[in-house]
Amino acid sequence: MTTRRLTDRLGGLAFGGDYNPEQWGPEVWKEDDELMGRARVNLATVGVFSWALLEPEEGRYDFGWLDGHLDRLHAAGVAVDLATPTASPPPWFTLAHPDAMPVTPEGTRLTHGSRDTYCVAAPAYRLAARRIAGALAERYGDHPALALWHVHNEYVTLCHCDHTAAAFRVWLRARHGSLDALNDSWGTAFWSQHYTSWEQVLPPRATQWHQNPGLLVDFRRFWSDETLAAYREQRDAIRAHSDRPVTTNLMLPGYQNLDLWAFGREVDLVTVDHYPTEPGVGAAADTAFGADRARSFGGGAPWLLMEQGTNTVYAKGRVLAKEPGEILRHTLGHIARGSEGALFFQWRQSRAGAEQWHSAMVPHAGPDSRIFREVEAVGEAVARLGELAGSTVRARAAVLHDSDAWWAMDVDGLPSTELDYHATLSRAHRVLWDAGVTVDFAHPEQDLSDYRLVLAPALLLLSDAGAANLRRYVEGGGTLLVQHTAGAVDERMHARLGGYPAAPLREALGVRVEEYRPLREDEHIALSDGSRATAWSESLRTEGAQTVAAYTHGMLADGPALTRHRFGAGQAWYLSTRLDDTGYAALAARLIAESGVVPELPGLPAGVEAVTRHASDGRRWHVLINHRAEAVPLPESAHDLLTGAQANELAPGGCAVLRAH
Ligand code: GAL
C-alpha cells in the first residue's frame, strides 16, 4: 500500500490538520465545514486524544458522536485520517491498571492528568490499545471518509517499571544468548557489575554514578523494538478490518527514543511532525533537515507532514509568530522534499486545556485574522500542486544517520560534554543546505553507491559492518568525509583498540588516531590553511593520507588536522577537529566540487532553496523558496503552478513551483 492511494483518494496533495470537534458544539461545527471549504482542507486527523469519549468505561464503546463527525466531514468533502487514541489513556484506565503507568528512573510512578502516560511494555496497556484499535477499525474500516489510519501519536514515553524490566530481560536473552555474553558485552568486570542471574538485570534506573554504557544503549534499542511491537499490534488489528494505509506520526528530529529507520520499514507511509524551535532562516534549514530525514526513513518514498504549526512552538521558551509568508515557505519546504501535502496541529485553537496557547489554522480571533487568511492562501497554493503527487526527490549527497550512534553519544562519561549528536548532524546537513545541495540521510550499513558525496559527522559508534561498508564505498569511487570521534566504539560500546577509528575505515582514511584531546571551553585553534577550530582535537598520524591542514600550536603543532586519502577509485577525508562555520563551509564547497555534486537548478544565488521533484514518467518540478530580502531573477522563465502564469523572478521571501522543461 502506498501513499499514491492517499493522494488518489484526495485528488491531490493533502491539506488540513488535527481536528478535535469534541472540544466544540454544533454552531462551531457548522462554521468548521464552511471554513474548511474556504481553506481547501481535504484531510482532517480525527480522534487523536479521544479515548475517554470513545470508551467511557472499560469495554463499553460510544461511537455515536464520532459517526456524526465522520459523516459530516464526508459530506463536506473532507477525508479523514482516523487516529487510535492510545497516546492518552483515560482516568478509568489508570485507576484500573496502575501498573500500566510509567515509572521514571527515580522510581516515581506517574499518573493521569496530562497525556503520554502509559508504559508500552505493560500487558494491560497493550491489550487495551489493541482492543480499541480493532474496535475502531471494525466500525470505520471501510467508511467512505476514511483515507488513512493514524496509530497513536508520537510514541515517546520511556518507562523503567517492573514490566519494562521483565520485557528487557527477554529482549536481552534473545540478543546476547547467555548471561556470560551479556557480561562480556557490557564490560561488567568494571565496577563490580557482574550479573549472576537474569533477575539482577534492571532498566537504567537512577544510580549513584555513571551508568554502564552497554546497558544504556541496549535499553534504547530494546525500547525502540518494544514500541515498534506495540505499533505493529495496532496496525495488524486495523489491517484485519481495513485496507487503508496505516501510519504513526514520528517525533521531531530532536527526540530519539526510536530507531526511525525500523519504523520507516513498518509504516505504509512515513509521517512526521515538525516544529522548528528557532525563527527565520534557521527554521527553514530545520524544516529541510526534518523533511530530508522523513523522506530518507521511508527509503525515498513519498511521505507526509502530519503536523506543523502556524507559529513556532517554543523558541527558547517563547511561542514566536511566523512572519507573513513563512507558513507557505515551510509548507513548500516540506513538499519540495517529497511530502504529499502539509497538515497542521491543529485546525481550531483550543479555548481550554493544556495547549490553549498552541497555534492553529483558525486562531482564537477566528477567521477574520491574519493567520486564517494566510492559511487560506496556503491551502489554495497546495491545491494547485496536485500534479506533484507521487513524485520523488533524487539526492546525490548523503549524511549518515544511525540511532545506535545517537544513543552512543547520549551516555555519560564521554571525553567531552560538547559531543552532541543532533547538533553535529544538523550542522552537517546545514552546510550542504547552505550550499544548495539536496541531501538524503543514509544508514552507515546501507548501499551508498548512488551517492557521490557522503558525510559521516557523528558516528562515535560504528559497527564492523558499517566500517566495512564505508571502506567499500570509497573504494568504489565515493567521496567520504569522516569527522572526529567516528568509529571509536563498536556496536557493544567497546573501544576500538590499536588506534581509532575501526580498522577497515582506518585503512580507507589512511590515518591512525592515537589520542583524543578535547579543547578547553572557548579555546580556539588555528590550522595551517588559515581556518579556525574549536571544541576538539586529536593526535593522529597519516598512514598513506596527505595532510591538507595541520595544527599550528601546542602539543599537536604540525600534526595533521584535516587529511585526504585516495583509496581505490574514491577519496576519504578525515577531519579531526570542529571547524568554525567559514572553514566548514569552505571544506564542504571543496568536497562538493571534487565529487561532482551539482545544484539541481544552477544559476541561483545563495539563500534561494531549490529542490526538484521527479515523476516516474520524466516530468519534473522545481520548488523554489527565496529566503533573501530582495527579488531574485530566475535563470529562465517557466510556468509557475502557484500563480498559473509564467514566472521570471522570485519576490523577496517568495516561492514558485516551476514545471521543468
Ligand atoms: C505535537 C503533538 C500535538 C501537539 C503539538 C503542539 O508534537 O503531536 O499533539 O501537542 O505538538 O504544537
XYZ file of C-alpha atoms and ligand atoms in Angstrom:
673
model
C 0.000 0.000 0.000
C 1.468 3.345 -0.886
C 0.774 6.988 -0.367
C -0.316 7.075 -4.001
C -3.556 5.686 -2.741
C -3.909 8.539 -0.282
C -3.393 11.265 -2.873
C -5.610 9.420 -5.384
C -8.333 9.348 -2.800
C -7.826 13.040 -2.051
C -7.494 14.017 -5.679
C -4.273 15.901 -4.970
C -1.903 16.781 -2.162
C -3.181 16.695 1.407
C -4.037 19.864 3.309
C -5.603 20.068 6.745
C -4.790 19.201 10.323
C -5.718 17.655 13.653
C -9.411 18.196 14.150
C -10.907 17.936 17.642
C -14.635 18.659 17.250
C -15.327 17.173 20.685
C -13.991 20.419 22.164
C -16.813 22.399 20.495
C -20.521 22.314 19.664
C -22.881 22.339 16.643
C -22.540 26.067 15.857
C -18.794 25.778 15.619
C -19.016 22.523 13.624
C -21.138 24.349 11.072
C -18.552 27.090 10.827
C -15.801 24.472 10.577
C -17.441 22.983 7.487
C -17.581 26.380 5.838
C -14.062 27.431 6.801
C -12.549 24.098 5.793
C -14.081 24.639 2.379
C -12.603 28.125 2.195
C -9.161 26.879 3.208
C -9.317 23.943 0.747
C -8.910 21.435 3.593
C -9.205 17.890 2.271
C -7.857 15.808 5.168
C -8.653 16.023 8.881
C -6.949 13.973 11.588
C -9.659 12.921 13.997
C -9.708 11.134 17.338
C -6.072 11.515 18.405
C -6.904 12.140 22.052
C -10.471 10.837 22.209
C -10.081 7.639 24.208
C -12.161 8.795 27.188
C -15.079 9.632 24.894
C -14.754 6.569 22.698
C -14.514 4.111 25.599
C -16.077 5.846 28.611
C -15.645 2.716 30.691
C -13.614 -0.399 30.125
C -15.041 -2.399 27.216
C -18.021 -0.062 26.567
C -17.654 1.919 23.401
C -19.513 5.026 22.338
C -19.034 5.660 18.657
C -22.205 7.642 18.025
C -20.585 11.064 18.273
C -17.724 10.048 16.003
C -20.142 8.594 13.418
C -21.711 12.028 13.177
C -18.404 13.825 12.618
C -17.142 11.356 10.042
C -20.391 11.576 8.090
C -20.393 15.360 8.321
C -16.786 15.627 7.151
C -17.500 13.264 4.294
C -20.483 15.337 3.230
C -18.254 18.417 3.312
C -15.687 16.723 1.042
C -13.071 16.282 3.774
C -11.398 12.886 4.077
C -10.417 11.516 7.468
C -7.113 10.416 8.916
C -8.510 8.394 11.800
C -6.313 8.086 14.863
C -6.251 5.439 17.530
C -6.387 7.339 20.826
C -3.761 5.326 22.655
C -1.385 8.205 23.421
C -3.727 9.313 26.185
C -5.392 6.605 28.273
C -8.409 7.863 30.244
C -8.502 8.205 34.042
C -10.534 4.983 34.463
C -7.676 3.127 32.833
C -5.138 4.475 35.339
C -7.283 3.516 38.283
C -7.977 0.041 36.925
C -4.372 -0.594 35.849
C -1.988 1.443 37.983
C 0.799 -0.933 36.993
C 0.491 0.327 33.388
C 1.555 3.858 34.340
C 5.137 4.781 33.510
C 7.847 4.920 36.138
C 10.689 7.446 35.954
C 14.317 6.413 36.504
C 13.966 7.776 40.050
C 11.071 5.406 40.737
C 8.199 7.886 40.602
C 5.095 6.352 39.103
C 3.293 8.977 37.006
C -0.446 9.368 36.887
C -3.096 10.732 34.542
C -3.799 14.439 34.165
C -1.567 15.036 31.170
C -1.004 12.737 28.182
C 1.527 10.143 27.009
C 1.140 8.445 30.366
C 1.392 4.712 29.753
C 4.010 2.001 29.748
C 4.324 0.404 26.355
C 5.600 -2.819 27.968
C 2.629 -3.186 30.350
C 0.326 -6.051 29.263
C -2.851 -4.212 30.330
C -1.933 -1.210 28.200
C -1.048 -3.305 25.195
C -4.299 -5.221 25.420
C -6.409 -2.093 25.820
C -4.608 -0.437 22.893
C -5.112 -3.439 20.606
C -8.750 -3.632 21.589
C -9.636 -0.058 20.857
C -7.662 -0.054 17.605
C -9.530 -3.189 16.499
C -12.899 -1.788 17.562
C -12.318 1.439 15.623
C -11.193 -0.496 12.556
C -14.178 -2.795 12.719
C -16.535 0.151 12.799
C -14.836 2.529 10.385
C -12.546 0.290 8.299
C -14.398 0.996 5.087
C -16.075 4.290 5.953
C -16.155 6.391 2.779
C -14.469 9.311 4.557
C -11.544 7.201 5.718
C -8.277 7.800 3.849
C -5.565 6.973 6.370
C -5.034 5.348 9.764
C -3.002 7.231 12.347
C -1.845 4.855 15.067
C -1.163 6.548 18.404
C 0.565 9.951 18.480
C 4.314 10.399 18.710
C 5.439 7.302 20.603
C 7.749 8.942 23.073
C 7.274 7.775 26.652
C 10.089 5.871 28.352
C 9.434 3.646 31.351
C 11.521 1.882 33.983
C 8.891 -0.263 35.749
C 8.899 -3.972 36.530
C 7.027 -4.839 33.299
C 9.750 -2.997 31.445
C 12.403 -4.885 33.384
C 10.809 -8.240 32.519
C 10.484 -7.396 28.837
C 14.038 -6.011 28.763
C 15.372 -9.322 30.088
C 13.506 -11.268 27.397
C 15.000 -8.948 24.778
C 18.491 -9.270 26.253
C 18.324 -13.066 26.275
C 17.413 -13.027 22.607
C 20.191 -10.568 21.774
C 23.013 -11.980 23.860
C 22.062 -15.643 24.229
C 23.665 -16.096 27.624
C 24.441 -14.154 30.750
C 28.140 -14.682 30.082
C 27.775 -12.997 26.723
C 25.863 -10.123 28.311
C 28.523 -9.670 30.996
C 31.179 -9.619 28.323
C 29.250 -7.226 26.114
C 28.590 -4.732 28.887
C 32.077 -4.992 30.357
C 30.650 -5.768 33.791
C 34.113 -6.642 35.071
C 34.404 -2.888 35.636
C 32.901 -1.556 38.896
C 31.771 -4.968 40.104
C 28.693 -5.126 37.917
C 28.944 -8.839 37.091
C 25.479 -10.428 36.866
C 24.924 -13.966 38.128
C 21.202 -14.206 37.310
C 18.889 -12.506 34.809
C 16.700 -11.149 37.611
C 19.567 -8.896 38.674
C 19.439 -7.042 35.360
C 17.413 -3.810 35.588
C 16.417 -0.996 33.272
C 18.569 2.121 33.701
C 17.013 3.334 36.935
C 18.643 6.092 38.951
C 22.146 5.175 40.065
C 24.769 6.825 42.202
C 27.211 7.496 39.389
C 27.630 6.895 35.648
C 25.669 4.023 34.294
C 27.049 1.222 32.208
C 27.166 2.439 28.569
C 26.419 -1.009 27.144
C 23.282 -1.245 29.271
C 22.181 2.247 28.277
C 22.487 1.644 24.547
C 20.894 -1.813 24.748
C 17.996 -0.317 26.702
C 17.326 2.236 23.975
C 17.440 -0.494 21.338
C 15.085 -2.611 23.392
C 12.679 0.264 23.985
C 12.514 1.032 20.295
C 11.818 -2.627 19.466
C 9.170 -2.842 22.192
C 7.469 0.294 20.912
C 7.607 -0.979 17.352
C 5.973 -4.220 18.506
C 3.186 -2.160 20.111
C 2.752 -0.246 16.860
C 2.636 -3.464 14.826
C -0.050 -4.926 17.070
C -2.313 -1.954 16.481
C -1.514 -1.877 12.775
C -2.353 -5.546 12.406
C -5.566 -5.174 14.401
C -6.535 -2.427 11.942
C -5.491 -4.349 8.849
C -7.817 -7.178 9.830
C -10.720 -4.830 9.021
C -9.407 -2.151 6.687
C -7.362 -1.765 3.531
C -6.487 1.910 4.073
C -2.805 2.780 4.644
C -1.589 2.806 8.249
C 1.000 5.121 9.767
C 2.149 6.621 13.045
C 3.370 10.213 13.237
C 7.038 10.181 14.147
C 8.570 12.633 16.567
C 10.520 15.751 15.877
C 14.164 15.414 14.869
C 15.467 16.349 18.325
C 13.874 13.351 20.063
C 15.436 9.990 19.588
C 13.712 7.287 21.573
C 13.057 5.228 18.458
C 15.022 3.709 15.639
C 13.181 5.595 12.932
C 14.739 3.524 10.156
C 12.971 0.489 11.649
C 9.663 2.396 11.895
C 10.089 3.504 8.289
C 10.008 -0.136 7.204
C 6.780 -0.890 9.086
C 4.521 2.036 8.177
C 2.654 2.290 4.878
C 3.899 5.823 4.559
C 6.202 7.798 6.795
C 4.515 10.716 8.536
C 6.307 13.196 10.774
C 5.603 16.198 12.938
C 7.831 19.205 12.670
C 8.092 22.321 14.797
C 11.214 24.416 14.278
C 12.474 25.863 17.520
C 14.091 28.954 16.101
C 12.799 31.710 13.869
C 13.915 32.911 10.447
C 16.265 31.133 8.124
C 17.247 28.707 10.898
C 13.652 27.452 10.851
C 13.833 26.954 7.090
C 17.059 24.966 7.412
C 15.500 22.918 10.199
C 12.451 22.290 8.019
C 14.734 20.907 5.321
C 16.542 18.795 7.906
C 13.303 17.262 9.205
C 11.889 16.750 5.728
C 15.036 15.098 4.378
C 15.023 12.758 7.363
C 11.370 11.867 6.844
C 11.941 11.028 3.191
C 15.029 9.002 3.979
C 13.351 6.873 6.657
C 10.894 5.692 4.030
C 13.648 4.837 1.558
C 12.862 7.864 -0.607
C 9.143 7.124 -0.996
C 6.663 9.994 -0.780
C 5.798 10.821 2.826
C 3.531 13.247 4.631
C 3.996 16.159 7.009
C 1.434 15.265 9.664
C 1.827 18.312 11.891
C 3.318 21.767 11.722
C 2.359 24.987 13.499
C 1.122 28.320 12.254
C 3.694 29.733 14.683
C 6.836 28.264 16.206
C 6.111 26.124 19.224
C 8.824 27.030 21.665
C 11.833 29.009 20.597
C 13.865 29.403 23.788
C 10.749 29.495 25.944
C 8.667 31.745 23.694
C 5.936 30.988 21.217
C 7.021 33.192 18.324
C 4.828 34.281 15.435
C 5.759 33.107 11.969
C 6.476 36.079 9.714
C 3.976 36.751 6.913
C 4.718 34.212 4.171
C 6.602 31.865 6.468
C 3.794 29.309 6.741
C 3.868 28.966 2.954
C 7.667 28.760 2.878
C 7.698 25.997 5.494
C 4.873 24.166 3.746
C 6.735 24.238 0.449
C 9.983 23.330 2.202
C 8.343 20.034 3.140
C 6.577 19.487 -0.162
C 9.790 20.212 -2.078
C 11.405 17.338 -0.240
C 8.734 14.776 -1.012
C 5.851 15.445 1.354
C 2.484 14.670 -0.190
C 0.955 17.742 1.395
C 1.001 19.606 4.677
C -1.120 19.194 7.790
C -1.143 21.236 10.968
C -1.671 20.835 14.658
C -4.430 21.833 14.892
C -7.456 23.076 12.947
C -9.005 25.272 15.637
C -7.090 26.718 18.559
C -8.395 25.224 21.817
C -10.033 27.631 24.201
C -9.196 25.448 27.220
C -6.770 22.726 28.118
C -3.031 22.321 28.312
C -2.316 23.572 24.805
C -4.668 26.540 24.628
C -1.745 28.761 23.575
C -0.514 26.470 20.833
C -1.198 27.813 17.394
C -3.866 26.627 14.978
C -5.246 27.206 11.498
C -8.225 29.028 12.998
C -6.869 31.089 15.906
C -8.816 32.309 18.938
C -9.519 35.502 16.994
C -11.470 33.460 14.428
C -11.389 33.570 10.636
C -11.066 37.362 10.496
C -7.369 37.150 11.251
C -4.017 37.299 9.525
C -3.355 33.671 10.377
C -6.544 32.312 8.836
C -6.062 34.447 5.739
C -2.570 33.002 5.333
C -3.932 29.506 5.901
C -6.473 30.085 3.124
C -3.694 31.246 0.812
C -1.532 28.247 1.672
C -4.493 25.898 1.130
C -5.021 27.460 -2.272
C -1.318 27.028 -3.108
C -1.285 23.364 -2.063
C -4.442 22.727 -4.082
C -2.582 23.904 -7.176
C 0.178 21.333 -6.736
C -1.855 18.166 -7.315
C 0.255 17.084 -10.272
C 3.265 16.620 -7.951
C 1.565 13.694 -6.178
C 3.711 10.566 -6.191
C 6.848 12.285 -7.492
C 10.100 11.834 -5.615
C 13.389 13.570 -4.853
C 16.849 12.473 -6.020
C 19.860 13.318 -3.903
C 23.491 12.706 -4.793
C 24.821 13.604 -1.350
C 24.068 11.913 1.958
C 24.665 12.446 5.653
C 24.999 9.240 7.676
C 22.481 8.826 10.459
C 22.166 5.942 12.866
C 20.130 5.671 16.061
C 22.768 3.471 17.671
C 25.315 6.227 17.106
C 22.953 8.776 18.642
C 22.323 6.643 21.698
C 26.068 6.012 21.997
C 26.635 9.758 22.208
C 23.940 10.098 24.869
C 25.781 8.074 27.511
C 27.624 9.607 30.444
C 31.379 9.674 30.718
C 32.368 10.615 27.161
C 35.553 12.687 26.855
C 33.570 15.900 26.297
C 30.049 17.012 27.136
C 30.179 19.029 23.919
C 29.752 15.869 21.852
C 26.184 16.426 20.719
C 24.768 14.069 18.129
C 21.776 16.099 16.999
C 23.672 19.388 16.789
C 26.511 17.757 14.852
C 24.179 16.036 12.435
C 22.115 19.130 11.742
C 25.261 21.206 11.253
C 26.472 18.778 8.569
C 23.075 18.939 6.893
C 23.060 22.709 7.164
C 26.425 23.153 5.494
C 25.119 21.266 2.446
C 21.751 23.051 2.582
C 23.531 26.409 2.585
C 25.437 25.250 -0.489
C 22.185 24.410 -2.301
C 22.770 20.651 -2.332
C 19.862 18.235 -1.869
C 20.672 15.728 0.856
C 19.462 12.294 1.887
C 20.148 10.731 5.219
C 21.582 7.251 4.904
C 22.330 4.436 7.288
C 26.035 3.540 7.561
C 25.325 -0.058 6.593
C 23.173 0.623 3.526
C 24.314 0.630 -0.100
C 25.777 4.089 -0.664
C 26.874 3.711 -4.264
C 24.222 6.140 -5.590
C 25.852 8.984 -3.681
C 28.811 10.956 -4.951
C 29.410 12.543 -1.568
C 28.826 11.131 1.914
C 29.367 12.941 5.218
C 29.849 10.956 8.436
C 29.768 13.698 11.069
C 28.721 11.798 14.187
C 29.456 8.090 14.099
C 31.065 7.577 17.503
C 29.560 4.098 17.367
C 30.245 2.341 14.093
C 29.596 -1.359 13.635
C 32.064 -3.663 11.913
C 29.598 -3.948 9.038
C 29.322 -0.156 8.833
C 33.090 0.321 8.804
C 33.468 -2.270 6.026
C 30.641 -0.618 4.096
C 32.244 2.822 4.243
C 35.536 1.397 3.041
C 33.726 -0.294 0.151
C 32.005 2.977 -0.699
C 35.299 4.844 -1.012
C 36.970 2.004 -2.880
C 34.117 2.069 -5.376
C 34.655 5.755 -6.188
C 32.820 7.694 -3.493
C 33.972 10.815 -1.682
C 33.653 10.422 2.082
C 34.198 12.934 4.880
C 34.579 11.348 8.305
C 34.564 13.681 11.300
C 36.182 13.430 14.690
C 35.409 10.558 17.092
C 33.926 8.413 14.324
C 34.377 4.705 14.736
C 35.665 4.994 18.307
C 33.458 2.192 19.628
C 31.813 -0.887 18.158
C 28.173 -1.912 18.462
C 28.811 -3.158 22.001
C 30.248 0.216 23.032
C 33.701 -1.365 23.260
C 36.535 0.968 22.365
C 38.405 0.135 19.177
C 41.911 -0.963 20.081
C 45.149 -0.188 18.293
C 44.044 3.284 17.157
C 40.751 4.824 16.104
C 38.629 4.535 14.034
C 37.579 0.961 13.246
C 40.281 -0.812 11.218
C 38.624 -1.114 7.774
C 37.735 2.573 7.860
C 41.206 3.493 9.120
C 42.688 1.895 6.032
C 40.358 3.781 3.745
C 41.169 7.053 5.528
C 44.891 6.359 5.651
C 45.155 7.682 9.205
C 45.526 6.300 12.706
C 44.150 8.333 15.606
C 46.135 7.850 18.760
C 44.627 10.209 21.304
C 41.525 12.364 21.778
C 42.145 15.851 23.129
C 39.020 17.905 23.743
C 39.827 21.607 23.807
C 39.082 23.860 26.749
C 35.819 25.774 26.650
C 36.222 28.841 24.403
C 39.631 27.649 23.198
C 40.183 28.438 19.515
C 42.913 26.920 17.472
C 44.316 27.902 14.110
C 45.044 25.426 11.357
C 47.787 25.831 8.784
C 45.322 26.614 5.974
C 44.056 29.646 7.889
C 40.871 28.052 9.185
C 39.911 28.066 12.835
C 38.574 25.281 15.002
C 37.091 24.729 18.447
C 35.955 22.092 20.897
C 38.034 19.112 19.906
C 41.390 17.961 18.621
C 43.119 14.656 18.065
C 46.606 13.371 17.854
C 46.847 11.294 14.708
C 49.374 10.193 12.152
C 48.920 9.648 8.469
C 49.282 6.168 7.067
C 49.010 6.943 3.392
C 46.841 10.049 3.635
C 48.025 13.537 2.732
C 47.777 16.340 5.303
C 45.528 19.095 3.963
C 45.678 21.244 7.117
C 47.852 20.863 10.199
C 47.502 22.047 13.797
C 49.696 25.061 14.480
C 50.169 25.236 18.227
C 50.572 23.294 21.420
C 51.399 19.628 21.653
C 49.813 18.933 18.290
C 51.747 21.603 16.339
C 52.473 20.419 12.789
C 50.384 17.288 13.286
C 47.619 16.534 10.791
C 44.197 18.044 11.471
C 42.494 17.504 8.109
C 43.612 14.737 5.798
C 42.728 13.276 2.454
C 43.449 9.811 1.095
C 42.917 8.462 -2.386
C 41.742 4.935 -1.905
C 40.564 2.640 -4.694
C 38.555 4.778 -7.079
C 37.488 7.283 -4.410
C 38.799 9.550 -1.697
C 38.359 9.594 2.047
C 38.784 12.755 4.127
C 39.259 12.881 7.866
C 38.533 15.981 9.930
C 39.859 15.589 13.467
C 38.509 18.845 14.907
C 35.439 21.082 14.709
C 35.930 23.777 12.086
C 34.233 27.125 12.512
C 31.362 27.928 10.133
C 33.558 29.565 7.499
C 36.075 26.750 7.472
C 33.386 24.078 7.399
C 31.605 25.801 4.513
C 34.879 26.069 2.581
C 35.573 22.378 3.132
C 32.050 21.470 2.032
C 32.425 23.601 -1.104
C 35.635 21.797 -1.975
C 34.093 18.355 -1.429
C 31.031 19.288 -3.462
C 33.198 20.472 -6.342
C 35.534 17.491 -6.240
C 32.772 14.913 -6.000
C 30.832 16.487 -8.847
C 27.609 17.080 -6.917
C 25.782 19.825 -8.787
C 22.898 22.021 -7.651
C 19.638 20.904 -9.231
C 18.888 24.283 -10.701
C 22.172 26.081 -11.410
C 22.287 29.849 -11.637
C 20.562 30.719 -8.363
C 22.271 32.772 -5.641
C 22.830 31.576 -2.075
C 19.700 31.910 0.003
C 17.395 30.525 -2.660
C 16.336 26.985 -1.908
C 15.681 24.807 -4.955
C 14.668 21.160 -4.913
C 13.383 19.105 -7.819
C 10.602 16.534 -7.660
C 10.731 13.857 -10.333
C 7.762 11.872 -11.642
C 8.339 8.340 -12.904
C 7.305 9.452 -16.419
C 10.088 12.035 -16.610
C 8.114 15.172 -15.643
C 9.918 17.411 -13.147
C 9.093 20.392 -10.977
C 11.495 22.817 -9.309
C 10.254 24.058 -5.961
C 11.932 27.399 -5.224
C 11.943 29.330 -1.964
C 13.600 32.715 -1.738
C 14.990 33.356 1.743
C 16.536 36.627 0.621
C 15.129 40.062 1.291
C 15.407 41.079 -2.357
C 13.863 39.807 -5.581
C 15.859 37.185 -7.486
C 15.649 36.730 -11.262
C 15.102 33.143 -12.420
C 17.732 31.523 -14.682
C 14.958 31.075 -17.263
C 11.282 31.851 -17.284
C 8.913 28.928 -16.615
C 5.300 28.113 -15.772
C 4.659 28.590 -12.047
C 1.938 26.316 -10.662
C 1.349 28.672 -7.736
C 0.196 31.534 -9.956
C -0.730 29.635 -13.113
C 1.439 32.084 -15.082
C 4.995 32.398 -16.405
C 7.457 33.428 -13.713
C 10.635 35.398 -14.365
C 11.670 36.222 -10.834
C 11.106 35.363 -7.208
C 9.791 38.118 -4.962
C 11.609 38.762 -1.648
C 10.592 35.806 0.549
C 8.613 34.467 -2.403
C 8.116 30.946 -3.706
C 7.475 29.262 -7.030
C 6.830 25.740 -8.249
C 8.082 25.612 -11.812
C 7.286 22.979 -14.388
C 10.705 21.984 -15.691
C 11.261 21.912 -19.414
C 2.911 17.767 18.720
C 1.813 16.836 19.199
C 0.473 17.531 19.167
C 0.573 18.859 19.844
C 1.630 19.677 19.196
C 1.726 21.033 19.856
O 4.189 17.276 18.966
O 1.728 15.680 18.400
O -0.479 16.721 19.807
O 0.908 18.670 21.177
O 2.869 19.020 19.314
O 2.076 22.013 18.990
